[in-house]
């Protein structure tokens, strides 16, 4: 009965000599700070610029913002739920993890519910 209905590898024990979240593990890109899998190939020497509307993290201070555009080579960001914009160098912008995106969307929805109609 153990393992029925479970996808392969979902609850399997790690055997001797197998890596846990090592270079081939599920957390490898998070551990390395890499941005693989975001859908746009990275060009050497040119920072990857997220599209408008995407949630990103300013790696300089950890703030989360929604991309609203580009200005003078910087990415313009606005915090979820509103607030003053700020500029972030394109090379300091990182894609926001899914949990951060979810919290940011909830913040925006809650803010919209508080606005007068």
PDB file of C-alpha atoms in Angstrom:
ATOM      1  CA  UNK A   1       0.000   0.000   0.000  1.00  0.00           C
ATOM      2  CA  UNK A   2       2.947   2.314   0.579  1.00  0.00           C
ATOM      3  CA  UNK A   3       3.602   4.476  -2.455  1.00  0.00           C
ATOM      4  CA  UNK A   4       0.232   3.860  -4.141  1.00  0.00           C
ATOM      5  CA  UNK A   5      -1.046   6.909  -5.974  1.00  0.00           C
ATOM      6  CA  UNK A   6       2.195   8.756  -5.372  1.00  0.00           C
ATOM      7  CA  UNK A   7       4.264  10.067  -8.234  1.00  0.00           C
ATOM      8  CA  UNK A   8       7.622   8.385  -8.638  1.00  0.00           C
ATOM      9  CA  UNK A   9      10.241   9.953  -6.428  1.00  0.00           C
ATOM     10  CA  UNK A  10       7.771  12.031  -4.425  1.00  0.00           C
ATOM     11  CA  UNK A  11       8.374  10.238  -1.097  1.00  0.00           C
ATOM     12  CA  UNK A  12      11.295   7.968  -1.809  1.00  0.00           C
ATOM     13  CA  UNK A  13      14.092   7.744   0.724  1.00  0.00           C
ATOM     14  CA  UNK A  14      17.536   8.945  -0.255  1.00  0.00           C
ATOM     15  CA  UNK A  15      19.979   6.078  -0.540  1.00  0.00           C
ATOM     16  CA  UNK A  16      23.642   6.078   0.385  1.00  0.00           C
ATOM     17  CA  UNK A  17      25.694   8.232  -1.943  1.00  0.00           C
ATOM     18  CA  UNK A  18      22.703  10.136  -3.381  1.00  0.00           C
ATOM     19  CA  UNK A  19      22.684  13.900  -3.139  1.00  0.00           C
ATOM     20  CA  UNK A  20      19.891  15.821  -1.463  1.00  0.00           C
ATOM     21  CA  UNK A  21      19.297  19.085  -3.324  1.00  0.00           C
ATOM     22  CA  UNK A  22      22.771  18.798  -4.761  1.00  0.00           C
ATOM     23  CA  UNK A  23      23.732  19.936  -8.235  1.00  0.00           C
ATOM     24  CA  UNK A  24      21.051  17.716  -9.774  1.00  0.00           C
ATOM     25  CA  UNK A  25      18.526  18.202  -6.927  1.00  0.00           C
ATOM     26  CA  UNK A  26      15.342  20.229  -6.975  1.00  0.00           C
ATOM     27  CA  UNK A  27      16.853  23.224  -5.178  1.00  0.00           C
ATOM     28  CA  UNK A  28      19.984  23.558  -7.298  1.00  0.00           C
ATOM     29  CA  UNK A  29      18.933  26.733  -9.116  1.00  0.00           C
ATOM     30  CA  UNK A  30      17.837  28.372  -5.869  1.00  0.00           C
ATOM     31  CA  UNK A  31      21.088  27.405  -4.170  1.00  0.00           C
ATOM     32  CA  UNK A  32      23.184  28.786  -7.001  1.00  0.00           C
ATOM     33  CA  UNK A  33      21.045  31.920  -7.395  1.00  0.00           C
ATOM     34  CA  UNK A  34      20.633  31.040 -11.051  1.00  0.00           C
ATOM     35  CA  UNK A  35      17.733  32.174 -13.165  1.00  0.00           C
ATOM     36  CA  UNK A  36      17.378  29.130 -15.399  1.00  0.00           C
ATOM     37  CA  UNK A  37      13.910  28.237 -16.556  1.00  0.00           C
ATOM     38  CA  UNK A  38      12.510  31.750 -16.808  1.00  0.00           C
ATOM     39  CA  UNK A  39      11.923  31.306 -20.525  1.00  0.00           C
ATOM     40  CA  UNK A  40      14.359  33.862 -21.944  1.00  0.00           C
ATOM     41  CA  UNK A  41      17.909  32.828 -22.789  1.00  0.00           C
ATOM     42  CA  UNK A  42      20.571  34.899 -21.080  1.00  0.00           C
ATOM     43  CA  UNK A  43      22.987  36.752 -23.327  1.00  0.00           C
ATOM     44  CA  UNK A  44      26.520  37.012 -21.990  1.00  0.00           C
ATOM     45  CA  UNK A  45      27.268  40.544 -20.806  1.00  0.00           C
ATOM     46  CA  UNK A  46      23.657  41.734 -21.094  1.00  0.00           C
ATOM     47  CA  UNK A  47      21.431  41.373 -18.011  1.00  0.00           C
ATOM     48  CA  UNK A  48      18.071  39.684 -18.519  1.00  0.00           C
ATOM     49  CA  UNK A  49      15.278  42.251 -18.285  1.00  0.00           C
ATOM     50  CA  UNK A  50      11.902  40.959 -17.072  1.00  0.00           C
ATOM     51  CA  UNK A  51       8.778  41.973 -18.927  1.00  0.00           C
ATOM     52  CA  UNK A  52       6.415  44.627 -17.606  1.00  0.00           C
ATOM     53  CA  UNK A  53       3.981  43.282 -15.020  1.00  0.00           C
ATOM     54  CA  UNK A  54       6.308  40.572 -13.685  1.00  0.00           C
ATOM     55  CA  UNK A  55       7.097  40.382  -9.978  1.00  0.00           C
ATOM     56  CA  UNK A  56      10.793  40.537  -9.174  1.00  0.00           C
ATOM     57  CA  UNK A  57      13.082  40.883  -6.174  1.00  0.00           C
ATOM     58  CA  UNK A  58      15.574  43.731  -5.869  1.00  0.00           C
ATOM     59  CA  UNK A  59      18.588  41.706  -4.752  1.00  0.00           C
ATOM     60  CA  UNK A  60      20.237  44.781  -3.205  1.00  0.00           C
ATOM     61  CA  UNK A  61      17.766  44.942  -0.318  1.00  0.00           C
ATOM     62  CA  UNK A  62      15.253  42.109  -0.874  1.00  0.00           C
ATOM     63  CA  UNK A  63      12.275  44.317  -1.750  1.00  0.00           C
ATOM     64  CA  UNK A  64       9.604  42.816  -3.998  1.00  0.00           C
ATOM     65  CA  UNK A  65       8.209  44.891  -6.833  1.00  0.00           C
ATOM     66  CA  UNK A  66       6.185  44.713 -10.006  1.00  0.00           C
ATOM     67  CA  UNK A  67       8.045  45.788 -13.136  1.00  0.00           C
ATOM     68  CA  UNK A  68       6.424  48.871 -14.617  1.00  0.00           C
ATOM     69  CA  UNK A  69       9.036  49.736 -17.209  1.00  0.00           C
ATOM     70  CA  UNK A  70      12.587  50.692 -18.029  1.00  0.00           C
ATOM     71  CA  UNK A  71      14.238  54.089 -17.605  1.00  0.00           C
ATOM     72  CA  UNK A  72      17.871  54.972 -18.315  1.00  0.00           C
ATOM     73  CA  UNK A  73      18.958  51.327 -18.199  1.00  0.00           C
ATOM     74  CA  UNK A  74      17.279  50.743 -14.824  1.00  0.00           C
ATOM     75  CA  UNK A  75      14.190  48.665 -14.159  1.00  0.00           C
ATOM     76  CA  UNK A  76      11.370  50.714 -12.622  1.00  0.00           C
ATOM     77  CA  UNK A  77       9.544  48.853  -9.832  1.00  0.00           C
ATOM     78  CA  UNK A  78       6.461  49.513  -7.710  1.00  0.00           C
ATOM     79  CA  UNK A  79       5.690  47.633  -4.481  1.00  0.00           C
ATOM     80  CA  UNK A  80       2.640  45.328  -4.391  1.00  0.00           C
ATOM     81  CA  UNK A  81      -0.430  47.209  -3.224  1.00  0.00           C
ATOM     82  CA  UNK A  82       0.969  50.573  -4.314  1.00  0.00           C
ATOM     83  CA  UNK A  83       3.564  52.975  -3.093  1.00  0.00           C
ATOM     84  CA  UNK A  84       6.446  54.971  -4.478  1.00  0.00           C
ATOM     85  CA  UNK A  85       8.346  53.616  -7.454  1.00  0.00           C
ATOM     86  CA  UNK A  86      12.042  52.941  -7.317  1.00  0.00           C
ATOM     87  CA  UNK A  87      14.768  52.217  -9.826  1.00  0.00           C
ATOM     88  CA  UNK A  88      16.870  49.076  -9.705  1.00  0.00           C
ATOM     89  CA  UNK A  89      19.840  48.223 -11.926  1.00  0.00           C
ATOM     90  CA  UNK A  90      18.888  45.459 -14.352  1.00  0.00           C
ATOM     91  CA  UNK A  91      21.672  43.211 -13.068  1.00  0.00           C
ATOM     92  CA  UNK A  92      20.265  43.400  -9.500  1.00  0.00           C
ATOM     93  CA  UNK A  93      16.776  42.185 -10.481  1.00  0.00           C
ATOM     94  CA  UNK A  94      15.939  38.512  -9.830  1.00  0.00           C
ATOM     95  CA  UNK A  95      12.722  36.612 -10.639  1.00  0.00           C
ATOM     96  CA  UNK A  96      10.470  36.340  -7.592  1.00  0.00           C
ATOM     97  CA  UNK A  97       9.884  32.816  -6.253  1.00  0.00           C
ATOM     98  CA  UNK A  98       6.307  31.483  -6.581  1.00  0.00           C
ATOM     99  CA  UNK A  99       5.491  31.992  -2.876  1.00  0.00           C
ATOM    100  CA  UNK A 100       6.573  35.625  -3.035  1.00  0.00           C
ATOM    101  CA  UNK A 101       4.487  36.171  -6.176  1.00  0.00           C
ATOM    102  CA  UNK A 102       1.434  34.688  -4.455  1.00  0.00           C
ATOM    103  CA  UNK A 103       1.840  36.973  -1.425  1.00  0.00           C
ATOM    104  CA  UNK A 104       2.312  39.995  -3.697  1.00  0.00           C
ATOM    105  CA  UNK A 105      -0.857  39.190  -5.653  1.00  0.00           C
ATOM    106  CA  UNK A 106      -2.854  38.783  -2.434  1.00  0.00           C
ATOM    107  CA  UNK A 107      -1.525  42.149  -1.238  1.00  0.00           C
ATOM    108  CA  UNK A 108      -2.660  43.793  -4.481  1.00  0.00           C
ATOM    109  CA  UNK A 109      -6.100  42.178  -4.356  1.00  0.00           C
ATOM    110  CA  UNK A 110      -6.579  43.231  -0.727  1.00  0.00           C
ATOM    111  CA  UNK A 111      -5.534  46.791  -1.601  1.00  0.00           C
ATOM    112  CA  UNK A 112      -8.019  46.892  -4.478  1.00  0.00           C
ATOM    113  CA  UNK A 113     -10.785  45.815  -2.086  1.00  0.00           C
ATOM    114  CA  UNK A 114     -10.056  48.781   0.183  1.00  0.00           C
ATOM    115  CA  UNK A 115     -10.215  51.426  -2.537  1.00  0.00           C
ATOM    116  CA  UNK A 116     -13.405  53.499  -2.840  1.00  0.00           C
ATOM    117  CA  UNK A 117     -15.576  52.741  -5.856  1.00  0.00           C
TER     118      UNK A 117
END
